[in-house]
Amino acid sequence: MEGFIAWPPELEERYTREGYWSDRLLGGVLRGAPDRVALVAGPERLTYAELDRRADRTAAGFRRLGVGRGDRVVVQLPNTASFVVVFLALVRIGAAPVLALPAHRESEIGYLCELSEARAYVVPDVDGGFDFRALARTLRVEHVVVDGDAQEFAALADLDADPADVPAGDGPDPADVGVFLLSGGTTGLPKLIPRTHRDYVYNLEASAEVCGFGEDTVYLVVLPAAHNFALACPGILGVFATGGTVVLAPSGSPDEAFPLIERERATVCAAVPPIALLWLDAVSWSDEDLSSLELLQVGGAKFAAERAAQVPKVLGCSVQQVFGMAEGLLNYTRLDDPADLVERTQGRPLSPADEVRVVDADGADVPDGEVGELLTRGPYTLRGYYRAPEHNARSFTPDGFYRTGDLVRRLPSGHLIVEGREKDQINRGGDKISAEELENHLLAHPAVHDAAVVGMPDPVMGERTCAFLILREAAGDGAAPPGLREVKEFLRERGVAAYKFPDRIETTGAFPRTPVGKINKKALAARLG
Ligand code: J2J
């Protein structure tokens, strides 16, 4: 696929020879017994056989539309059975889903459709009070497929055909791109992460093994299913590959998640720190039976040691820290790690073939225990973003290590402690916001002369977003400078996802600068004190 950067042949040979890569495909992950329940979503309960059949019929439906191997399809579905069916259908015919988050709007989706030259866009009719058909009308994609009331578009329910009636197309190759994940982003525009069938299959199978998933696993999904953590770390796909049951929750709110844990006897869940903190509080006022829970995975942002220590005491289950990234590298604390490592570290690399370097500003390796930037390459870490040559030149070393932008310390055991970040990004409770992307939106406001976005510490979210603005000289029309409300409304009109909206606005006369003339964001953040 043009724009996709493959691993060099010698590594391809090694990863295959050493058994990291196989010829198993993402479409073949449904390995549970046919009559076992694979998926619980709202009122629906699908066995492995039923899910398999629905995926096949929907795959045939897409093929009848003319979608096939090598095509891209932007998928923006909430945590519903349709998400799972559409994902499996597309990977089976070798069309790569581009996994947008439900929170994304015209700004993000328009760009993703263009960049990926999507053949189709799959959406719910209305979700969270937002009409996705209206968003679809702003786009130029050949096929819009709607789960629900489709209006002038194609209904997902009609994308159903007997596979025997549709000519079989070319199936995917294990080396093909199977799915595109979204990068948290550090630049003006979001980046797409190509994941091949074989690297993502390894990612999910190795994760399932490290996390002890099996037939008895009942995995509750509270994060967006489109997020790498919930999808494949080990996530939904890791459950399917080991024969367990996936239960989809609409969100991590205790009102919705706790009754599902009780009813379905959920054994494991993946959460970001704000959800884990909420649960630690909520047990005191909720009366659901959470005793089935065996493991709470927490990742996406730093989870404080004191809070990790509370999980077993308060929730009665083990805790696992996960430091992962859609780009690839996953670090997990192990189920048999001593409590001290589980609480204080963010885990160690999943694979023996993960190469990890911790380097100083000059790119020289620092000794264990010292803070440096984490660089990595391995059998499931990308070698380049899709169609982004300039960005790739900065984000990778000449020998193919991905520069994570994360500052870490490595212990002699190989466990990593995340100490901070070098990249210009805000991590708002696990949601990643590119400062530059938000600044560009703010600069489009007629009253804004310059903008600089920084994170401010927050006890629950880890960080929240503060935008420093330098306003244009009053134009003499008496217009009031924009406040937080107006800025949010402006961003909403521009079609920016709401999680990127600033939490606070500060106006200033000038930005502090570094010696080379760049905005000194550390100094700006210090003003928030
Ligand atoms: C500190 N920072 C962390 C952690 C991620 C599992 C878990 C998380 C993600 C994810 C994921 C962190 N402590 N425990 O894809 O499969 C920050 C780092 C990292 C960035 C990646 C998964 N866990 N982070 O969060 O692609 O800065 O993936 O580089 O969204 O989140 O973000 P993302």
XYZ file of C-alpha atoms and ligand atoms in Angstrom:
562
model
C 0.000 0.000 0.000
C 1.398 3.365 -1.046
C 2.266 5.522 1.983
C 2.830 2.506 4.236
C 6.366 1.898 5.487
C 7.171 -1.772 5.993
C 9.799 -3.331 8.271
C 13.142 -3.966 6.582
C 13.480 -7.471 5.064
C 15.963 -8.709 7.666
C 13.572 -7.901 10.507
C 10.631 -9.345 8.612
C 12.622 -12.539 8.252
C 13.582 -12.519 11.937
C 10.114 -11.795 13.335
C 8.699 -14.576 11.178
C 11.468 -17.071 11.949
C 11.247 -16.416 15.688
C 7.495 -16.900 15.623
C 6.305 -13.380 16.461
C 4.573 -13.109 13.128
C 2.321 -15.799 11.757
C -0.048 -15.963 8.828
C -3.081 -15.597 11.066
C -5.406 -12.767 10.037
C -7.446 -10.274 12.058
C -10.626 -11.655 10.484
C -9.890 -15.041 11.998
C -9.775 -14.040 15.659
C -13.122 -15.618 16.579
C -11.738 -18.745 18.188
C -14.320 -19.438 20.910
C -16.618 -22.445 20.880
C -19.516 -21.787 18.439
C -22.242 -21.869 21.083
C -20.415 -19.746 23.671
C -21.469 -16.132 24.127
C -18.916 -13.926 22.361
C -20.555 -10.539 22.734
C -23.070 -8.867 25.025
C -24.194 -5.410 23.896
C -27.355 -3.798 25.231
C -30.131 -6.343 24.720
C -28.069 -8.374 22.242
C -26.234 -11.583 23.145
C -24.328 -13.101 20.238
C -22.666 -16.504 20.292
C -19.403 -17.020 18.448
C -21.333 -18.725 15.650
C -23.832 -15.851 15.390
C -21.151 -13.171 15.428
C -19.167 -15.080 12.818
C -22.199 -15.326 10.569
C -23.103 -11.651 10.956
C -19.543 -10.610 10.183
C -19.545 -12.770 7.062
C -22.880 -11.453 5.831
C -21.867 -7.839 6.443
C -18.536 -8.528 4.720
C -20.478 -9.751 1.685
C -22.619 -6.616 1.898
C -19.559 -4.371 1.793
C -18.161 -6.372 -1.076
C -21.385 -5.901 -2.990
C -20.916 -2.137 -2.534
C -17.576 -2.557 -4.246
C -15.415 -2.243 -1.139
C -12.516 -4.681 -1.013
C -8.883 -5.412 -0.361
C -6.712 -2.336 0.075
C -9.641 0.079 0.513
C -10.007 2.297 3.577
C -13.271 2.813 5.449
C -13.660 5.396 8.190
C -15.602 3.766 11.034
C -17.073 5.954 13.757
C -19.326 3.798 15.896
C -19.958 3.823 19.645
C -19.699 0.700 21.809
C -22.362 -1.346 20.033
C -22.484 -4.807 18.473
C -22.352 -3.016 15.121
C -18.851 -1.765 15.863
C -17.643 -5.332 16.311
C -19.533 -6.694 13.303
C -18.334 -3.903 10.988
C -14.744 -4.213 12.195
C -14.685 -7.974 11.581
C -16.471 -7.625 8.238
C -13.972 -5.086 6.938
C -10.828 -6.892 8.055
C -12.169 -10.101 6.523
C -12.414 -8.541 3.060
C -9.065 -6.796 3.493
C -10.515 -3.279 3.697
C -8.815 -1.381 6.519
C -11.084 0.317 9.061
C -9.849 3.802 9.985
C -10.946 3.934 13.615
C -12.276 7.373 14.510
C -13.500 8.123 18.024
C -17.190 8.883 18.624
C -16.161 12.338 19.892
C -14.637 13.388 16.570
C -16.439 15.945 14.449
C -16.202 17.552 10.990
C -12.694 18.859 11.529
C -11.218 15.452 12.350
C -13.469 13.276 10.174
C -13.159 15.455 7.073
C -9.401 15.266 7.345
C -9.364 11.498 7.974
C -11.597 10.822 4.986
C -9.385 12.913 2.744
C -6.061 11.603 3.986
C -7.166 7.986 3.743
C -9.218 8.509 0.562
C -11.926 6.552 2.297
C -14.342 4.584 0.111
C -16.966 4.610 2.853
C -17.881 6.160 6.208
C -19.827 4.140 8.793
C -21.769 5.962 11.529
C -24.692 5.635 13.928
C -27.761 7.707 13.106
C -27.709 9.683 16.355
C -25.461 9.100 19.339
C -24.948 11.198 22.430
C -27.430 13.719 21.023
C -25.349 14.242 17.889
C -26.700 13.525 14.414
C -23.916 11.829 12.458
C -25.919 11.972 9.223
C -25.559 15.761 9.311
C -21.800 15.346 9.658
C -21.802 12.855 6.780
C -23.515 15.423 4.545
C -20.494 17.698 4.850
C -18.170 15.017 3.435
C -17.322 13.753 0.010
C -17.249 9.980 0.411
C -18.724 7.526 -2.019
C -20.695 5.471 0.506
C -22.150 6.522 3.836
C -23.445 3.591 5.865
C -25.718 4.344 8.818
C -26.478 2.079 11.757
C -30.146 2.940 12.365
C -32.361 5.389 10.487
C -30.296 5.929 7.346
C -32.381 8.687 5.676
C -30.829 9.188 2.203
C -27.835 6.935 3.022
C -27.333 3.162 3.016
C -28.582 1.318 6.095
C -26.109 -0.982 7.811
C -28.943 -3.508 8.250
C -29.268 -3.674 4.465
C -25.564 -4.355 4.064
C -26.361 -7.961 4.552
C -25.867 -10.542 1.885
C -25.389 -14.253 1.550
C -21.645 -14.643 0.997
C -22.482 -17.312 -1.582
C -24.276 -14.696 -3.690
C -21.364 -12.255 -3.908
C -18.236 -13.087 -5.882
C -15.359 -13.687 -3.456
C -12.764 -10.973 -3.785
C -9.092 -11.126 -2.979
C -8.569 -11.849 0.719
C -5.951 -9.930 2.691
C -2.339 -10.998 3.098
C -0.920 -11.135 6.657
C 1.555 -8.414 5.643
C -1.245 -6.065 4.527
C -2.360 -3.121 6.624
C -5.316 -4.488 8.572
C -6.439 -1.417 10.471
C -5.547 2.238 10.915
C -5.413 3.623 14.452
C -5.309 7.313 15.305
C -2.244 8.844 16.856
C -2.601 11.111 19.875
C -0.897 13.698 17.739
C 1.734 16.331 18.310
C 1.328 18.216 15.051
C -1.247 20.416 13.391
C -3.078 17.431 11.926
C -3.752 13.977 13.364
C -1.680 11.064 12.069
C -2.735 7.608 10.992
C -1.006 4.514 12.315
C -1.030 1.557 9.961
C -1.154 -1.801 11.758
C -0.644 -4.924 9.690
C -2.637 -8.099 10.247
C 0.406 -9.957 11.490
C 1.725 -7.280 13.831
C -1.697 -6.598 15.351
C -2.498 -10.310 15.690
C 0.771 -10.709 17.571
C -0.072 -7.616 19.675
C -3.418 -9.031 20.781
C -2.387 -12.672 21.185
C 0.751 -11.916 23.201
C -1.240 -9.449 25.326
C -3.935 -12.058 25.997
C -1.268 -14.457 27.184
C 0.461 -11.955 29.492
C -2.899 -10.951 30.970
C -4.047 -14.553 31.483
C -7.123 -14.273 29.255
C -9.024 -17.475 28.501
C -12.461 -19.016 28.094
C -13.557 -17.821 31.530
C -12.670 -14.195 30.836
C -15.616 -11.809 30.847
C -14.195 -8.508 29.632
C -16.113 -5.299 30.238
C -15.430 -2.534 27.696
C -15.841 0.969 29.129
C -13.364 2.865 26.918
C -14.244 3.559 23.291
C -13.955 0.240 21.437
C -12.021 2.099 18.751
C -9.178 2.777 21.184
C -6.162 0.487 20.931
C -6.312 -0.333 24.663
C -9.910 -1.595 24.541
C -9.584 -3.158 21.108
C -6.413 -5.203 21.285
C -4.466 -4.825 24.553
C -5.708 -7.576 24.986
C -9.095 -5.963 24.582
C -12.041 -7.172 22.548
C -9.912 -8.987 19.985
C -7.740 -10.632 22.654
C -10.892 -12.005 24.285
C -12.196 -13.384 20.988
C -8.865 -15.055 20.278
C -9.004 -16.909 23.598
C -12.691 -17.818 23.685
C -14.052 -15.495 26.392
C -16.948 -13.048 26.452
C -16.946 -9.325 25.668
C -19.487 -7.081 27.391
C -19.864 -3.587 25.943
C -20.745 -0.697 28.264
C -21.618 2.725 26.864
C -19.162 4.411 29.242
C -17.150 3.976 32.427
C -19.738 5.675 34.597
C -20.406 3.508 37.685
C -24.158 3.846 36.992
C -23.696 1.938 33.769
C -20.609 -0.180 34.417
C -21.330 -1.538 37.927
C -24.730 -3.115 37.113
C -23.118 -4.784 34.083
C -20.273 -6.154 36.198
C -22.807 -7.618 38.600
C -25.151 -9.015 35.940
C -22.523 -10.472 33.611
C -20.021 -11.424 36.348
C -17.299 -9.434 34.546
C -13.771 -10.517 35.449
C -11.620 -7.834 33.834
C -11.834 -4.260 32.640
C -9.473 -1.691 31.095
C -9.751 1.871 32.388
C -8.025 5.229 32.207
C -7.047 6.758 35.588
C -10.077 9.096 35.928
C -12.409 6.098 35.591
C -10.384 4.045 38.071
C -10.492 6.973 40.552
C -14.238 7.315 40.081
C -14.712 3.614 40.778
C -12.559 3.806 43.909
C -14.938 6.479 45.192
C -18.148 4.976 43.903
C -17.907 1.648 45.730
C -18.753 3.437 48.957
C -22.164 4.587 47.679
C -23.090 1.826 45.263
C -24.415 -1.546 46.295
C -23.665 -3.679 43.245
C -21.729 -6.893 43.713
C -18.328 -6.416 42.104
C -16.844 -9.611 43.527
C -16.429 -11.218 40.089
C -13.775 -8.626 39.146
C -10.317 -10.167 39.122
C -8.264 -7.570 37.281
C -8.436 -3.850 36.611
C -6.047 -2.694 33.905
C -5.203 1.003 34.185
C -3.363 2.959 31.513
C -3.444 5.818 29.055
C -2.088 8.283 31.593
C -0.045 8.023 34.759
C -1.776 6.215 37.618
C -0.330 7.290 40.954
C 1.273 4.581 43.109
C -0.957 5.386 46.105
C -4.074 4.948 43.989
C -2.821 1.717 42.434
C -2.246 0.399 45.959
C -5.865 1.169 46.843
C -7.388 -0.908 44.047
C -7.020 -4.351 45.661
C -8.190 -3.023 49.026
C -11.185 -1.088 47.768
C -12.274 -2.976 44.656
C -11.075 -6.391 45.763
C -9.248 -7.170 42.523
C -5.704 -7.058 41.195
C -4.434 -4.002 39.397
C -2.260 -3.960 36.303
C -0.568 -0.838 35.000
C -0.420 -0.510 31.231
C 1.752 2.010 29.433
C 0.814 1.616 25.820
C 0.537 3.531 22.620
C -1.419 3.071 19.417
C 1.943 3.274 17.618
C 2.849 -0.114 19.090
C 4.966 -0.727 22.188
C 2.991 -2.016 25.154
C 4.271 -2.237 28.695
C 2.394 -4.283 31.252
C 3.072 -4.988 34.887
C 2.910 -8.762 35.143
C 0.261 -10.608 37.134
C 2.975 -12.112 39.355
C 5.051 -8.956 39.795
C 5.609 -7.915 43.415
C 3.172 -5.247 44.654
C 5.929 -2.677 44.726
C 6.537 -2.928 40.957
C 2.827 -3.070 40.165
C 2.189 0.104 42.132
C 5.256 2.163 41.262
C 5.929 1.284 37.624
C 4.047 1.366 34.352
C 5.154 -2.136 33.429
C 7.746 -3.666 31.161
C 7.666 -4.391 27.430
C 5.303 -7.093 26.219
C 7.691 -8.806 23.825
C 11.204 -10.212 24.150
C 11.733 -8.657 20.702
C 10.791 -5.139 21.837
C 13.908 -2.980 21.697
C 13.863 -0.101 24.137
C 16.379 2.723 24.474
C 16.311 5.558 26.982
C 18.335 8.477 25.638
C 19.420 11.997 26.549
C 18.973 15.113 24.418
C 21.954 14.121 22.266
C 20.551 10.681 21.594
C 23.060 8.920 23.874
C 21.804 6.066 26.064
C 21.443 6.963 29.750
C 22.079 4.429 32.530
C 19.202 2.591 34.214
C 17.506 4.791 36.792
C 18.072 8.028 34.889
C 15.385 9.895 33.026
C 15.525 10.063 29.244
C 13.355 9.851 26.170
C 11.988 6.421 25.319
C 12.826 5.156 21.834
C 11.539 1.825 20.624
C 11.248 -0.585 17.747
C 9.934 -4.098 17.534
C 7.581 -6.588 15.933
C 4.428 -4.540 16.531
C 5.708 -0.950 16.545
C 5.132 1.109 13.403
C 8.006 2.140 11.136
C 6.252 5.247 9.891
C 2.952 7.103 9.991
C 0.776 6.756 6.916
C 1.477 9.312 4.192
C 3.529 11.583 6.468
C 7.131 11.636 5.150
C 8.139 14.934 6.767
C 6.753 14.019 10.142
C 8.345 10.567 9.883
C 11.765 12.096 9.341
C 11.429 13.663 12.805
C 9.575 10.888 14.614
C 11.981 8.054 13.813
C 15.713 7.614 14.117
C 17.576 6.660 10.937
C 17.664 3.061 12.186
C 13.918 2.916 12.658
C 13.366 3.585 16.362
C 10.117 5.415 17.072
C 10.658 8.510 19.234
C 7.814 8.232 21.740
C 8.241 11.709 23.230
C 7.769 10.088 26.652
C 10.311 10.625 29.425
C 10.930 7.459 31.375
C 13.248 5.801 33.844
C 14.142 2.142 33.378
C 14.721 -0.138 36.353
C 17.161 -3.052 36.182
C 14.119 -5.378 35.929
C 13.191 -3.647 32.670
C 10.152 -1.962 34.205
C 9.578 1.620 33.109
C 8.414 4.557 35.172
C 6.853 7.371 33.169
C 8.306 10.657 34.429
C 6.917 13.134 31.946
C 6.740 14.075 28.361
C 8.749 15.928 25.787
C 6.106 16.046 23.099
C 3.849 19.062 22.747
C 0.715 17.248 23.774
C -1.760 17.407 26.647
C -2.854 14.122 28.216
C -6.280 14.930 29.594
C -7.213 11.823 31.536
C -5.986 9.601 28.703
C -7.426 11.766 25.910
C -4.531 13.154 23.900
C -4.618 16.716 22.592
C -2.044 18.087 20.187
C -1.165 21.591 21.359
C -0.339 22.684 17.836
C -3.635 21.427 16.442
C -5.625 23.339 19.050
C -3.452 26.450 18.660
C -4.156 26.457 14.913
C -7.885 26.378 15.576
C -7.593 29.205 18.098
C -5.530 31.296 15.663
C -8.461 31.182 13.261
C -10.505 33.267 15.721
C -10.627 36.869 14.500
C -9.798 38.290 17.960
C -6.775 36.035 18.502
C -3.331 37.237 17.521
C -1.360 34.325 18.999
C -2.116 31.214 21.037
C -0.156 28.762 23.188
C -1.729 25.711 24.773
C -0.322 24.047 27.888
C -1.396 21.382 30.353
C -2.235 22.300 33.925
C -2.084 19.705 36.709
C -5.407 18.285 37.821
C -6.001 15.793 40.622
C -8.522 13.710 38.677
C -7.678 14.178 35.010
C -3.921 14.343 35.521
C -3.953 17.405 33.317
C -6.436 19.861 31.955
C -5.981 22.264 29.082
C -5.181 25.943 29.378
C -4.987 28.206 26.324
C -2.939 31.387 26.644
C -4.115 33.971 24.143
C -2.638 37.224 22.913
C -5.564 39.213 21.612
C -5.505 41.569 18.668
C -5.659 45.278 19.420
C -9.275 46.198 20.010
C -10.639 46.842 16.531
C -12.493 49.840 17.824
C -15.843 48.154 17.462
C -16.141 47.628 21.189
C -16.256 43.830 20.795
C -15.527 42.111 24.097
C -12.539 39.739 24.113
C -13.603 36.107 23.813
C -14.167 34.266 27.075
C -14.094 30.526 27.679
C -17.719 30.075 26.641
C -17.240 31.891 23.393
C -14.026 30.066 22.571
C -15.725 26.717 23.111
C -18.637 27.755 20.923
C -16.185 28.880 18.241
C -14.418 25.504 18.333
C -17.720 23.643 18.253
C -18.710 25.550 15.127
C -15.396 24.641 13.546
C -16.230 20.970 14.159
C -13.537 20.232 16.722
C -14.002 17.274 19.108
C -15.167 18.547 22.503
C -12.408 16.811 24.506
C -9.965 19.194 22.815
C -11.724 22.316 24.108
C -9.654 24.315 26.604
C -10.707 24.195 30.257
C -9.301 27.632 30.918
C -8.346 30.756 28.960
C -5.681 33.231 30.050
C -4.988 36.383 28.115
C -1.514 37.827 28.152
C 0.498 40.563 26.479
C 3.443 38.432 25.398
C 4.738 34.881 25.588
C 7.985 34.027 27.352
C 10.532 32.760 24.822
C 13.380 30.271 24.926
C 16.872 31.402 23.864
C 16.133 30.123 20.334
C 12.913 32.141 20.210
C 10.366 29.362 20.692
C 7.458 29.876 23.080
C 8.622 28.739 26.506
C 5.707 26.552 27.535
C 7.278 25.516 30.814
C 7.432 29.149 31.849
C 3.869 29.669 30.703
C 2.648 26.648 32.658
C 4.500 27.936 35.720
C 2.344 31.081 35.602
C -0.650 28.911 36.435
C 0.922 27.984 39.788
C 1.689 7.469 31.595
N 1.465 7.805 30.313
C 0.845 6.897 29.537
C 0.701 5.347 31.406
C -0.118 5.771 27.950
C -2.843 0.734 26.420
C -2.755 1.762 27.307
C -2.687 3.076 26.859
C -2.699 3.353 25.500
C -2.628 4.765 25.059
C -2.767 2.320 24.613
C 0.429 5.643 30.030
N 1.329 6.287 32.135
N 0.349 4.182 31.965
O -2.758 2.517 23.280
O -2.925 0.016 24.207
C 0.686 8.077 27.330
C 2.111 8.139 26.767
C 1.960 7.408 25.448
C 0.594 7.850 25.009
C -0.069 6.927 24.013
C -2.845 0.997 25.080
N -0.155 4.976 29.023
N 0.476 6.939 28.239
O -2.753 5.670 25.876
O -1.924 6.149 21.661
O 2.409 9.481 26.557
O -2.387 4.989 23.744
O 2.961 7.738 24.513
O -3.748 7.027 23.205
O -0.172 7.904 26.220
O -1.400 7.320 23.815
P -2.419 6.399 23.018
